Amino acid sequence: MMKNRVKEKLKNGEKTVGAFVGIYSPEMVEMLGHAGFDFLVIDDEHGAFSPRDLENMIRAAECVDLVPIVRVAYDPSCIQKALDRGAKGIQVPMVNNREDAEKVVQRVKFPPLGQRGANYTTRPARYGKDHGIGFLDAADDQILVIVHIETPEAVANFEEIVSVPGIDMAFIGPTDLSISMGYKEEGARHPEVQKAIAQLRERAQQQNIPLGNIAASPATVRQELENGTAFVAVVITSVMMSAFFEVVEAGIRKN
């Protein structure tokens, strides 16, 4: 298994920038790679992807040196299927306590570290070319394991979640966090939500674990990186819609 470039960067304290994609488009994945993004998060929690779609998106990412990560629904079978399609990272929503985090690691790692089922005929094992201890240990070492912090319970249990062996990174889910905190209208802009996020940054630094977050615009990407966020992701549909609005607005002004 090839080295996971994003995992290596995070271990070395470097910053990474990527994109969430929730629509099926291998061509878009290629464009993201050619543009220089570090990683792709295929959103299988909210997006509409079949197992074949996931595989084709991952294959496209590999063609352009883009690290493919899958955000799964919190379902053990989703984790297994994403890994068997070739995902180099797993991002799991709604991890609220140590037990939840331990279950994630169990599903990602092979025995004796976890309970992931082994199959040497899948893409990651090059359809049988790779097998045995070399393949198993490389997969355990290179797969990036990310948990979402997006509820007050998760915020309260942050230290115990990230202390679970095998958890590589915590990712803030600002929309779900703001809703679960009771700020449906104001969203992540609410001062209490921003306060919680700022505290998570400090706590992540104290625990020496990388933190990820969403960025709404290029300016926000810069701000997040300056604030110490190591894994910053834009949502590709938001980027596209913003560009579409600009084009329409330019046309309206011209007329």
Short mmCIF file of N, CA, C and O in Angstrom, two decimals, residues 162-247:
data_model
loop_
_atom_site.label_atom_id
_atom_site.label_comp_id
_atom_site.label_asym_id
_atom_site.label_seq_id
_atom_site.Cartn_x
_atom_site.Cartn_y
_atom_site.Cartn_z
N VAL A 162 -10.37 11.44 21.73
CA VAL A 162 -9.13 11.51 20.95
C VAL A 162 -8.00 10.71 21.58
O VAL A 162 -6.97 10.47 20.94
N SER A 163 -8.17 10.28 22.85
CA SER A 163 -7.14 9.48 23.50
C SER A 163 -7.22 8.01 23.12
O SER A 163 -6.33 7.22 23.47
N VAL A 164 -8.27 7.60 22.40
CA VAL A 164 -8.40 6.21 22.00
C VAL A 164 -7.30 5.87 21.00
O VAL A 164 -7.16 6.55 19.97
N PRO A 165 -6.50 4.84 21.25
CA PRO A 165 -5.44 4.46 20.31
C PRO A 165 -6.02 4.14 18.93
O PRO A 165 -6.99 3.40 18.82
N GLY A 166 -5.44 4.73 17.91
CA GLY A 166 -5.92 4.51 16.55
C GLY A 166 -6.68 5.68 15.97
O GLY A 166 -6.86 5.76 14.75
N ILE A 167 -7.12 6.61 16.81
CA ILE A 167 -7.77 7.83 16.32
C ILE A 167 -6.69 8.81 15.90
O ILE A 167 -5.84 9.19 16.70
N ASP A 168 -6.71 9.23 14.64
CA ASP A 168 -5.66 10.10 14.11
C ASP A 168 -6.03 11.58 14.13
O ASP A 168 -5.14 12.44 14.20
N MET A 169 -7.32 11.88 14.07
CA MET A 169 -7.72 13.27 13.94
C MET A 169 -9.17 13.46 14.37
O MET A 169 -9.98 12.53 14.28
N ALA A 170 -9.49 14.67 14.84
CA ALA A 170 -10.87 15.04 15.16
C ALA A 170 -11.31 16.12 14.18
O ALA A 170 -10.54 17.04 13.87
N PHE A 171 -12.53 16.00 13.71
CA PHE A 171 -13.08 16.96 12.74
C PHE A 171 -14.32 17.61 13.33
O PHE A 171 -15.25 16.92 13.77
N ILE A 172 -14.34 18.93 13.33
CA ILE A 172 -15.49 19.67 13.84
C ILE A 172 -16.60 19.67 12.78
O ILE A 172 -16.35 19.99 11.62
N GLY A 173 -17.80 19.30 13.19
CA GLY A 173 -18.96 19.42 12.32
C GLY A 173 -19.77 20.64 12.73
O GLY A 173 -20.68 20.52 13.56
N PRO A 174 -19.44 21.84 12.22
CA PRO A 174 -20.03 23.07 12.75
C PRO A 174 -21.54 23.17 12.58
O PRO A 174 -22.23 23.72 13.45
N THR A 175 -22.08 22.64 11.49
CA THR A 175 -23.53 22.74 11.28
C THR A 175 -24.28 21.89 12.29
O THR A 175 -25.18 22.36 12.99
N ASP A 176 -23.91 20.62 12.39
CA ASP A 176 -24.58 19.74 13.35
C ASP A 176 -24.32 20.20 14.77
O ASP A 176 -25.21 20.09 15.63
N LEU A 177 -23.13 20.71 15.04
CA LEU A 177 -22.83 21.20 16.39
C LEU A 177 -23.75 22.36 16.76
O LEU A 177 -24.32 22.39 17.86
N SER A 178 -23.91 23.31 15.84
CA SER A 178 -24.76 24.46 16.14
C SER A 178 -26.22 24.05 16.33
O SER A 178 -26.91 24.54 17.23
N ILE A 179 -26.70 23.12 15.52
CA ILE A 179 -28.09 22.66 15.64
C ILE A 179 -28.29 21.91 16.95
O ILE A 179 -29.27 22.13 17.68
N SER A 180 -27.34 21.03 17.28
CA SER A 180 -27.48 20.26 18.51
C SER A 180 -27.33 21.13 19.75
O SER A 180 -27.82 20.78 20.83
N MET A 181 -26.68 22.28 19.61
CA MET A 181 -26.57 23.23 20.72
C MET A 181 -27.80 24.13 20.83
O MET A 181 -27.92 24.90 21.78
N GLY A 182 -28.72 24.03 19.85
CA GLY A 182 -29.95 24.79 19.91
C GLY A 182 -29.97 26.06 19.10
O GLY A 182 -30.90 26.86 19.22
N TYR A 183 -28.98 26.24 18.22
CA TYR A 183 -28.89 27.48 17.44
C TYR A 183 -29.17 27.20 15.97
O TYR A 183 -28.31 27.35 15.09
N LYS A 184 -30.40 26.79 15.69
CA LYS A 184 -30.77 26.42 14.33
C LYS A 184 -30.76 27.62 13.38
O LYS A 184 -30.40 27.49 12.21
N GLU A 185 -31.16 28.77 13.88
CA GLU A 185 -31.26 29.95 13.03
C GLU A 185 -29.89 30.58 12.77
O GLU A 185 -29.51 30.84 11.63
N GLU A 186 -29.12 30.78 13.83
CA GLU A 186 -27.82 31.46 13.69
C GLU A 186 -26.75 30.55 13.14
O GLU A 186 -25.80 30.99 12.50
N GLY A 187 -26.88 29.25 13.39
CA GLY A 187 -25.89 28.30 12.92
C GLY A 187 -24.54 28.49 13.58
O GLY A 187 -24.44 28.96 14.72
N ALA A 188 -23.49 28.14 12.84
CA ALA A 188 -22.14 28.18 13.41
C ALA A 188 -21.66 29.59 13.72
O ALA A 188 -20.66 29.77 14.42
N ARG A 189 -22.37 30.60 13.23
CA ARG A 189 -21.98 31.98 13.52
C ARG A 189 -22.29 32.39 14.96
O ARG A 189 -21.77 33.40 15.44
N HIS A 190 -23.16 31.65 15.64
CA HIS A 190 -23.54 32.03 16.99
C HIS A 190 -22.31 32.08 17.90
O HIS A 190 -21.44 31.21 17.84
N PRO A 191 -22.22 33.12 18.76
CA PRO A 191 -21.03 33.27 19.62
C PRO A 191 -20.74 32.04 20.48
O PRO A 191 -19.57 31.72 20.71
N GLU A 192 -21.78 31.36 20.97
CA GLU A 192 -21.53 30.18 21.81
C GLU A 192 -20.92 29.03 21.01
O GLU A 192 -20.10 28.27 21.52
N VAL A 193 -21.33 28.91 19.76
CA VAL A 193 -20.75 27.88 18.90
C VAL A 193 -19.30 28.22 18.59
O VAL A 193 -18.42 27.36 18.66
N GLN A 194 -19.05 29.47 18.27
CA GLN A 194 -17.68 29.90 18.00
C GLN A 194 -16.79 29.74 19.23
O GLN A 194 -15.62 29.36 19.11
N LYS A 195 -17.36 29.97 20.40
CA LYS A 195 -16.61 29.78 21.64
C LYS A 195 -16.24 28.31 21.81
O LYS A 195 -15.10 27.98 22.17
N ALA A 196 -17.21 27.42 21.55
CA ALA A 196 -16.94 25.98 21.68
C ALA A 196 -15.87 25.54 20.70
O ALA A 196 -14.98 24.73 21.04
N ILE A 197 -15.91 26.06 19.47
CA ILE A 197 -14.92 25.70 18.45
C ILE A 197 -13.53 26.21 18.86
O ILE A 197 -12.53 25.49 18.72
N ALA A 198 -13.47 27.43 19.37
CA ALA A 198 -12.19 27.98 19.82
C ALA A 198 -11.61 27.14 20.95
O ALA A 198 -10.38 26.89 21.00
N GLN A 199 -12.46 26.69 21.86
CA GLN A 199 -11.99 25.84 22.95
C GLN A 199 -11.50 24.49 22.43
O GLN A 199 -10.52 23.94 22.95
N LEU A 200 -12.18 23.95 21.43
CA LEU A 200 -11.73 22.69 20.84
C LEU A 200 -10.35 22.83 20.21
O LEU A 200 -9.54 21.91 20.29
N ARG A 201 -10.08 23.97 19.60
CA ARG A 201 -8.75 24.20 19.03
C ARG A 201 -7.69 24.13 20.13
O ARG A 201 -6.63 23.50 19.96
N GLU A 202 -7.96 24.79 21.24
CA GLU A 202 -7.01 24.80 22.35
C GLU A 202 -6.83 23.40 22.93
O GLU A 202 -5.70 22.97 23.21
N ARG A 203 -7.94 22.69 23.07
CA ARG A 203 -7.87 21.34 23.65
C ARG A 203 -7.17 20.36 22.72
O ARG A 203 -6.44 19.47 23.18
N ALA A 204 -7.38 20.52 21.42
CA ALA A 204 -6.70 19.66 20.45
C ALA A 204 -5.19 19.90 20.52
O ALA A 204 -4.39 18.95 20.46
N GLN A 205 -4.81 21.15 20.66
CA GLN A 205 -3.38 21.47 20.77
C GLN A 205 -2.80 20.86 22.03
O GLN A 205 -1.69 20.31 22.01
N GLN A 206 -3.53 20.92 23.12
CA GLN A 206 -3.07 20.33 24.38
C GLN A 206 -2.93 18.81 24.26
O GLN A 206 -2.03 18.21 24.85
N GLN A 207 -3.82 18.19 23.50
CA GLN A 207 -3.79 16.73 23.32
C GLN A 207 -2.87 16.32 22.18
O GLN A 207 -2.71 15.12 21.93
N ASN A 208 -2.30 17.30 21.49
CA ASN A 208 -1.38 17.05 20.37
C ASN A 208 -2.03 16.18 19.30
O ASN A 208 -1.44 15.23 18.79
N ILE A 209 -3.28 16.53 18.95
CA ILE A 209 -3.98 15.81 17.89
C ILE A 209 -4.44 16.81 16.84
O ILE A 209 -4.93 17.90 17.19
N PRO A 210 -4.29 16.50 15.56
CA PRO A 210 -4.72 17.44 14.52
C PRO A 210 -6.24 17.64 14.55
O PRO A 210 -7.00 16.72 14.88
N LEU A 211 -6.65 18.84 14.17
CA LEU A 211 -8.07 19.19 14.14
C LEU A 211 -8.46 19.59 12.72
O LEU A 211 -7.69 20.25 12.02
N GLY A 212 -9.65 19.18 12.31
CA GLY A 212 -10.17 19.54 11.00
C GLY A 212 -11.42 20.38 11.11
O GLY A 212 -12.12 20.34 12.12
N ASN A 213 -11.71 21.14 10.05
CA ASN A 213 -12.92 21.97 10.05
C ASN A 213 -13.30 22.31 8.60
O ASN A 213 -12.50 22.20 7.68
N ILE A 214 -14.55 22.73 8.45
CA ILE A 214 -15.08 23.19 7.17
C ILE A 214 -14.69 24.65 6.95
O ILE A 214 -14.64 25.44 7.90
N ALA A 215 -14.45 25.01 5.71
CA ALA A 215 -14.22 26.40 5.34
C ALA A 215 -15.24 26.81 4.28
O ALA A 215 -15.45 26.07 3.31
N ALA A 216 -15.86 27.95 4.47
CA ALA A 216 -16.93 28.38 3.57
C ALA A 216 -16.43 29.15 2.35
O ALA A 216 -17.17 29.32 1.38
N SER A 217 -15.19 29.63 2.39
CA SER A 217 -14.69 30.48 1.31
C SER A 217 -13.17 30.47 1.33
O SER A 217 -12.56 30.02 2.31
N PRO A 218 -12.51 30.97 0.26
CA PRO A 218 -11.04 31.05 0.28
C PRO A 218 -10.51 31.83 1.47
O PRO A 218 -9.50 31.44 2.07
N ALA A 219 -11.19 32.91 1.83
CA ALA A 219 -10.75 33.70 2.99
C ALA A 219 -10.86 32.88 4.27
O ALA A 219 -9.99 32.95 5.15
N THR A 220 -11.91 32.07 4.37
CA THR A 220 -12.08 31.22 5.54
C THR A 220 -11.03 30.13 5.59
O THR A 220 -10.59 29.72 6.67
N VAL A 221 -10.62 29.61 4.42
CA VAL A 221 -9.54 28.62 4.38
C VAL A 221 -8.29 29.21 5.02
O VAL A 221 -7.66 28.59 5.89
N ARG A 222 -7.93 30.41 4.60
CA ARG A 222 -6.74 31.07 5.16
C ARG A 222 -6.88 31.28 6.66
O ARG A 222 -5.93 31.05 7.42
N GLN A 223 -8.07 31.71 7.08
CA GLN A 223 -8.31 31.97 8.50
C GLN A 223 -8.17 30.68 9.32
O GLN A 223 -7.55 30.68 10.40
N GLU A 224 -8.75 29.59 8.83
CA GLU A 224 -8.66 28.32 9.55
C GLU A 224 -7.21 27.86 9.67
O GLU A 224 -6.78 27.39 10.73
N LEU A 225 -6.46 27.96 8.58
CA LEU A 225 -5.06 27.55 8.62
C LEU A 225 -4.27 28.41 9.60
O LEU A 225 -3.43 27.90 10.35
N GLU A 226 -4.54 29.69 9.60
CA GLU A 226 -3.85 30.60 10.53
C GLU A 226 -4.22 30.30 11.97
O GLU A 226 -3.41 30.51 12.89
N ASN A 227 -5.45 29.80 12.19
CA ASN A 227 -5.90 29.47 13.54
C ASN A 227 -5.38 28.12 14.03
O ASN A 227 -5.68 27.70 15.15
N GLY A 228 -4.66 27.42 13.16
CA GLY A 228 -4.06 26.16 13.58
C GLY A 228 -4.78 24.92 13.11
O GLY A 228 -4.38 23.80 13.45
N THR A 229 -5.86 25.08 12.34
CA THR A 229 -6.57 23.92 11.80
C THR A 229 -5.67 23.22 10.79
O THR A 229 -5.17 23.86 9.87
N ALA A 230 -5.50 21.92 10.97
CA ALA A 230 -4.55 21.19 10.13
C ALA A 230 -5.17 20.56 8.90
O ALA A 230 -4.47 20.24 7.94
N PHE A 231 -6.50 20.42 8.90
CA PHE A 231 -7.21 19.68 7.85
C PHE A 231 -8.44 20.52 7.51
O PHE A 231 -9.43 20.49 8.22
N VAL A 232 -8.33 21.31 6.45
CA VAL A 232 -9.38 22.27 6.11
C VAL A 232 -10.05 21.82 4.82
O VAL A 232 -9.39 21.53 3.82
N ALA A 233 -11.38 21.76 4.84
CA ALA A 233 -12.13 21.26 3.69
C ALA A 233 -13.20 22.24 3.26
O ALA A 233 -13.96 22.74 4.09
N VAL A 234 -13.26 22.51 1.97
CA VAL A 234 -14.37 23.26 1.40
C VAL A 234 -15.43 22.27 0.92
O VAL A 234 -15.11 21.11 0.64
N VAL A 235 -16.67 22.72 0.85
CA VAL A 235 -17.74 21.89 0.30
C VAL A 235 -17.90 22.28 -1.16
O VAL A 235 -18.24 23.42 -1.47
N ILE A 236 -17.66 21.33 -2.06
CA ILE A 236 -17.53 21.68 -3.48
C ILE A 236 -18.82 22.26 -4.05
O ILE A 236 -18.79 23.16 -4.89
N THR A 237 -19.99 21.78 -3.59
CA THR A 237 -21.24 22.33 -4.11
C THR A 237 -21.41 23.79 -3.68
O THR A 237 -21.95 24.60 -4.44
N SER A 238 -20.95 24.13 -2.48
CA SER A 238 -21.02 25.53 -2.04
C SER A 238 -20.11 26.42 -2.87
O SER A 238 -20.48 27.54 -3.25
N VAL A 239 -18.92 25.91 -3.20
CA VAL A 239 -17.98 26.66 -4.04
C VAL A 239 -18.59 26.89 -5.42
O VAL A 239 -18.54 27.99 -5.98
N MET A 240 -19.20 25.84 -5.96
CA MET A 240 -19.81 25.94 -7.29
C MET A 240 -20.99 26.91 -7.29
O MET A 240 -21.10 27.77 -8.17
N MET A 241 -21.86 26.80 -6.28
CA MET A 241 -23.03 27.68 -6.23
C MET A 241 -22.61 29.14 -6.08
O MET A 241 -23.21 30.03 -6.68
N SER A 242 -21.58 29.37 -5.29
CA SER A 242 -21.09 30.74 -5.12
C SER A 242 -20.61 31.30 -6.46
O SER A 242 -20.91 32.45 -6.81
N ALA A 243 -19.90 30.47 -7.23
CA ALA A 243 -19.43 30.91 -8.55
C ALA A 243 -20.61 31.13 -9.49
O ALA A 243 -20.62 32.10 -10.26
N PHE A 244 -21.62 30.27 -9.42
CA PHE A 244 -22.80 30.44 -10.28
C PHE A 244 -23.51 31.75 -9.96
O PHE A 244 -23.94 32.48 -10.86
N PHE A 245 -23.67 32.03 -8.67
CA PHE A 245 -24.33 33.27 -8.26
C PHE A 245 -23.56 34.49 -8.77
O PHE A 245 -24.15 35.48 -9.20
N GLU A 246 -22.23 34.41 -8.71
CA GLU A 246 -21.42 35.53 -9.18
C GLU A 246 -21.63 35.76 -10.68
O GLU A 246 -21.72 36.92 -11.14
N VAL A 247 -21.70 34.67 -11.44
CA VAL A 247 -21.92 34.81 -12.88
C VAL A 247 -23.29 35.43 -13.16
O VAL A 247 -23.42 36.35 -13.99
#
